Short mmCIF file of C-alpha atoms in Angstrom, two decimals:
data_model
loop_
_atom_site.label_atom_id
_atom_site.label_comp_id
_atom_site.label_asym_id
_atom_site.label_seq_id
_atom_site.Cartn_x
_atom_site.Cartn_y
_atom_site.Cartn_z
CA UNK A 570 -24.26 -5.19 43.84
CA UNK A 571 -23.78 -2.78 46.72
CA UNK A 572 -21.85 -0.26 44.64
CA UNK A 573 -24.83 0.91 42.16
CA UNK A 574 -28.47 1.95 42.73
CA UNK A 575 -31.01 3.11 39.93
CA UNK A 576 -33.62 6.06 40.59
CA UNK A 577 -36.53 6.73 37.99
CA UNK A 578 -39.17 8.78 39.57
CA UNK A 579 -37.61 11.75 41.68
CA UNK A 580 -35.47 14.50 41.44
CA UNK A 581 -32.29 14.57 42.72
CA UNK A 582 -29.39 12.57 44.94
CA UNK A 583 -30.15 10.98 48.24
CA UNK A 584 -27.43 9.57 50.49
CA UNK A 585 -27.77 7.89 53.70
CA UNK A 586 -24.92 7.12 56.25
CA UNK A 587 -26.70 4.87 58.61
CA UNK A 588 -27.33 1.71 56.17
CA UNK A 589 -30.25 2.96 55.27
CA UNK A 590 -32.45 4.45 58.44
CA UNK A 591 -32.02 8.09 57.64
CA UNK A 592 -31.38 9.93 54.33
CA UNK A 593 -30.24 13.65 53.48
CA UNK A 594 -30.22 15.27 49.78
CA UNK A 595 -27.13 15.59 48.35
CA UNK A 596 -27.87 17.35 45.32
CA UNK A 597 -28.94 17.53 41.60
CA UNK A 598 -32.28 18.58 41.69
CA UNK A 599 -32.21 20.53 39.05
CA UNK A 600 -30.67 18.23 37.03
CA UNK A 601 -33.51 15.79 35.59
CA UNK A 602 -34.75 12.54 36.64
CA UNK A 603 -31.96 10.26 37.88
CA UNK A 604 -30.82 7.22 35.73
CA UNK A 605 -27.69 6.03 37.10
CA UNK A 606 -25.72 6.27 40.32
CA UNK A 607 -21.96 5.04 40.59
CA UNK A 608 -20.01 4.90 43.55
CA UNK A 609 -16.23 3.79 42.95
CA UNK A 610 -15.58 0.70 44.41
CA UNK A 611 -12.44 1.97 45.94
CA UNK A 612 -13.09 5.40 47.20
CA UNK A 613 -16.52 6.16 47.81
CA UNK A 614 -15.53 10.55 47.53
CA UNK A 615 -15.79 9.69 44.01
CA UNK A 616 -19.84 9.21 42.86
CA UNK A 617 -21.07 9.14 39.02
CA UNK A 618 -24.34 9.76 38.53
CA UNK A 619 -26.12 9.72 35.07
CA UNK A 620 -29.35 11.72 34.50
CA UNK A 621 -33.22 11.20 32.71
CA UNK A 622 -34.87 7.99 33.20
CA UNK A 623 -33.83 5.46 31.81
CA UNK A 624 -36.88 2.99 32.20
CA UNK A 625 -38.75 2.51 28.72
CA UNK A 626 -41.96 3.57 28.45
CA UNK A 627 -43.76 6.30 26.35
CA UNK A 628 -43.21 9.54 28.84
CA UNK A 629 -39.86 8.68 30.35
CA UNK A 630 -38.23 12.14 31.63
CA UNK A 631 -34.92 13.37 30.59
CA UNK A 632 -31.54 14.95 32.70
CA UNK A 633 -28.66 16.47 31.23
CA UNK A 634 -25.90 14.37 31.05
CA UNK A 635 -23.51 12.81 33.60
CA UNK A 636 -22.35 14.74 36.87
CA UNK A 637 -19.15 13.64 39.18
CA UNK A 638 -18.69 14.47 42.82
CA UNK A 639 -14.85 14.01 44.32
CA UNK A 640 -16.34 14.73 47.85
CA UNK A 641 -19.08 12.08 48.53
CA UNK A 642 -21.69 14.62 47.13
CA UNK A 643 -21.24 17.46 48.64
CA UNK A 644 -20.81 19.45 45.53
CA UNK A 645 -21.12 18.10 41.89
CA UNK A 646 -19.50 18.89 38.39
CA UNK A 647 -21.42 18.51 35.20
CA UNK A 648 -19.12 15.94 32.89
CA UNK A 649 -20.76 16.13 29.51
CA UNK A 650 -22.69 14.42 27.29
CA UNK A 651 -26.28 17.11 28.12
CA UNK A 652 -27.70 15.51 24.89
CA UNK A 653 -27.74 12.06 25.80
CA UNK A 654 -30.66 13.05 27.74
CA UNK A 655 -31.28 9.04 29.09
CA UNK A 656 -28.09 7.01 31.57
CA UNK A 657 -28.86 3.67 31.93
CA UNK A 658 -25.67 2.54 33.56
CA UNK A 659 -22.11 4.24 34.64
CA UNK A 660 -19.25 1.53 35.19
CA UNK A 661 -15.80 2.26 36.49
CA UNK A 662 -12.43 0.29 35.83
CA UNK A 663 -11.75 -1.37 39.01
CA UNK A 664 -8.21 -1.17 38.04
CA UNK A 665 -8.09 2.78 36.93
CA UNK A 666 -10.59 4.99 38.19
CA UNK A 667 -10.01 7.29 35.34
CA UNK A 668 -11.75 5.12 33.14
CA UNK A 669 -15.45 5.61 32.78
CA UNK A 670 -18.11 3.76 30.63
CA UNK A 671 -21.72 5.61 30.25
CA UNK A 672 -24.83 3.68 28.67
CA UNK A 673 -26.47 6.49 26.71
CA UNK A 674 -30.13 5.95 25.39
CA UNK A 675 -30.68 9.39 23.55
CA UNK A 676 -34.12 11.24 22.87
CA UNK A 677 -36.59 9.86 23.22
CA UNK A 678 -39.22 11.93 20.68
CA UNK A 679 -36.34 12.26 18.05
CA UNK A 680 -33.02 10.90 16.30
CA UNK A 681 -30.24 12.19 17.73
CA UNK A 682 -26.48 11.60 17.81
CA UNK A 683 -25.47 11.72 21.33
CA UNK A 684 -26.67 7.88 21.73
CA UNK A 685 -24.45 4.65 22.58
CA UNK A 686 -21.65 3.73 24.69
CA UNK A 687 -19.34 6.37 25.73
CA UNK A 688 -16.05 5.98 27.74
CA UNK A 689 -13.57 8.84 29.08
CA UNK A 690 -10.00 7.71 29.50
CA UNK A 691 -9.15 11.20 31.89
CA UNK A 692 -11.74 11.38 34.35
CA UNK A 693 -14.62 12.73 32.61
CA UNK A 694 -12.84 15.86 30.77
CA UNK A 695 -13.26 13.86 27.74
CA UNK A 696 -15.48 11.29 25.78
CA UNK A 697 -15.54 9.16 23.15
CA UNK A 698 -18.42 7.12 21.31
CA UNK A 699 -17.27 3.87 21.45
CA UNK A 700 -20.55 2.03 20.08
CA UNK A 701 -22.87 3.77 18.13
CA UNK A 702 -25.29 1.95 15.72
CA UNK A 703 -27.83 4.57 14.61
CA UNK A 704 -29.74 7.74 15.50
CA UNK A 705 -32.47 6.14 16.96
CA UNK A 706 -30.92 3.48 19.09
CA UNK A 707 -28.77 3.86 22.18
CA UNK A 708 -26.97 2.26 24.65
CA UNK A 709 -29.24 0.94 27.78
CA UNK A 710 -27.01 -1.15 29.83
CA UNK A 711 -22.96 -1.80 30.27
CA UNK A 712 -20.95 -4.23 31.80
CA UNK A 713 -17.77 -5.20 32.89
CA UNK A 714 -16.20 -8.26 33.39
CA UNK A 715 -14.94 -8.69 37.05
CA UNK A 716 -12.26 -10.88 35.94
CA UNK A 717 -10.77 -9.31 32.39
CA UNK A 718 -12.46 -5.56 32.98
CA UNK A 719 -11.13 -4.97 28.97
CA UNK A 720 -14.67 -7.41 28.21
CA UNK A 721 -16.94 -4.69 27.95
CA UNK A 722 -21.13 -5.98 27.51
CA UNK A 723 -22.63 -3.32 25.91
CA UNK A 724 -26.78 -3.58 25.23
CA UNK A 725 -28.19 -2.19 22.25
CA UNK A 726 -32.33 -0.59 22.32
CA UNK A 727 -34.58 1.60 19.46
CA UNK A 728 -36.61 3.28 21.10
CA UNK A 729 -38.86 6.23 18.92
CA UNK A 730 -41.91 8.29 20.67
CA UNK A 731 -43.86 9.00 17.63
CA UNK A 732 -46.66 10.78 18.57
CA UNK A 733 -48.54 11.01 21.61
CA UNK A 734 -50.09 7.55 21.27
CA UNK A 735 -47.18 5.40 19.51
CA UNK A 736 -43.98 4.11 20.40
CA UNK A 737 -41.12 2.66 18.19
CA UNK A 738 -39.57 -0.06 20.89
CA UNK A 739 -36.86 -2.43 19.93
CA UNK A 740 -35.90 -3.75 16.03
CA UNK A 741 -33.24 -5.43 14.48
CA UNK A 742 -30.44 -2.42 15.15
CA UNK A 743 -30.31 -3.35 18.72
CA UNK A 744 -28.85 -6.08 20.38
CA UNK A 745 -25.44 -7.44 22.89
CA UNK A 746 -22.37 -6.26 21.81
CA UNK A 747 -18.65 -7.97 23.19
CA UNK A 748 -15.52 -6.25 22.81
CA UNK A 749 -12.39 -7.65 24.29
CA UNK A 750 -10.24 -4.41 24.11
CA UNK A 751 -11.89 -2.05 26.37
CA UNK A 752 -14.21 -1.03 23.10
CA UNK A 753 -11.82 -0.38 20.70
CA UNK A 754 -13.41 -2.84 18.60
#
């Protein structure tokens, strides 16, 4: 959609300034796989990105929770949430840029509680679980609607690594969740 791109296999930020014929490393590689990148729609200083992979399979690597840069990735500010371990998606309030929605997925050998939807009214100094169903399933995906952005789509996953050779994927704690009041309900 022009604003978002997903990374699962390397380490770190890339940007590029010339649509796409040249890119330079702008940061995080020491911060896990990459999950999510968010650039807000209105002032592209201001970049989200979410860390660990967030693709599903039985050896998906982990970050450390969600980073901000004010400066177009020059420098970057861990915001939290270092046991969510898996970003799916970041979404921004087109209308207040405060506003942030993270898709958490959690561990992915264990329970855990830092899993679900999490949204930060102030910019990232705070967050609150919004959706949380269990310790074993988390958030994968979040959307906005374009037209009412208080419809929030949240999508529910299990996901267990048991053991080296088995995998717990999906069951009947997951699913699509609707809230009409910016998840308050």
């Amino acid at each position: 959609d022009g604003v978002r791109s997903t990374v699962s296999t390397g380490r770190g930020v890339y940007k590029t300034t010339d649509g796409g014929q040249s890119w330079q490393f702008a940061g995080l590689y020491n911060a896990g796989q990459i999950g999510a990148v968010r650039i807000h729609p209105s002032n592209p200083d201001i970049v989200w990105v979410g860390t660990g992979e967030a693709n599903n399979r039985q050896s998906s690597s982990w970050g450390n929770g969600v980073y901000k840069s004010t400066d177009a990735g020059k420098t970057w500010t861990n915001m939290r949430l270092k046991d969510s371990m898996h970003i799916g998606r970041i979404v921004i309030d087109p209308r207040n840029p405060e506003v942030v929605y993270v898709a958490a997925g959690g561990h992915l050998w264990g329970p855990n509680k830092e899993r679900g939807l999490y949204k930060t009214t102030d910019r990232g100094r705070t967050w609150k679980a919004i959706l949380q169903v269990d310790a074993l399933t988390g958030c994968c995906d979040v959307a906005l609607d374009p037209q009412a952005p208080d419809t929030v789509y949240a999508a529910m996953y299990t996901r267990l690594r048991q053991k080296n050779h088995s995998f717990q994927s999906g069951g009947p704690a997951g699913g699509l969740f609707k809230s009409t009041d910016g998840g308050q309900t």
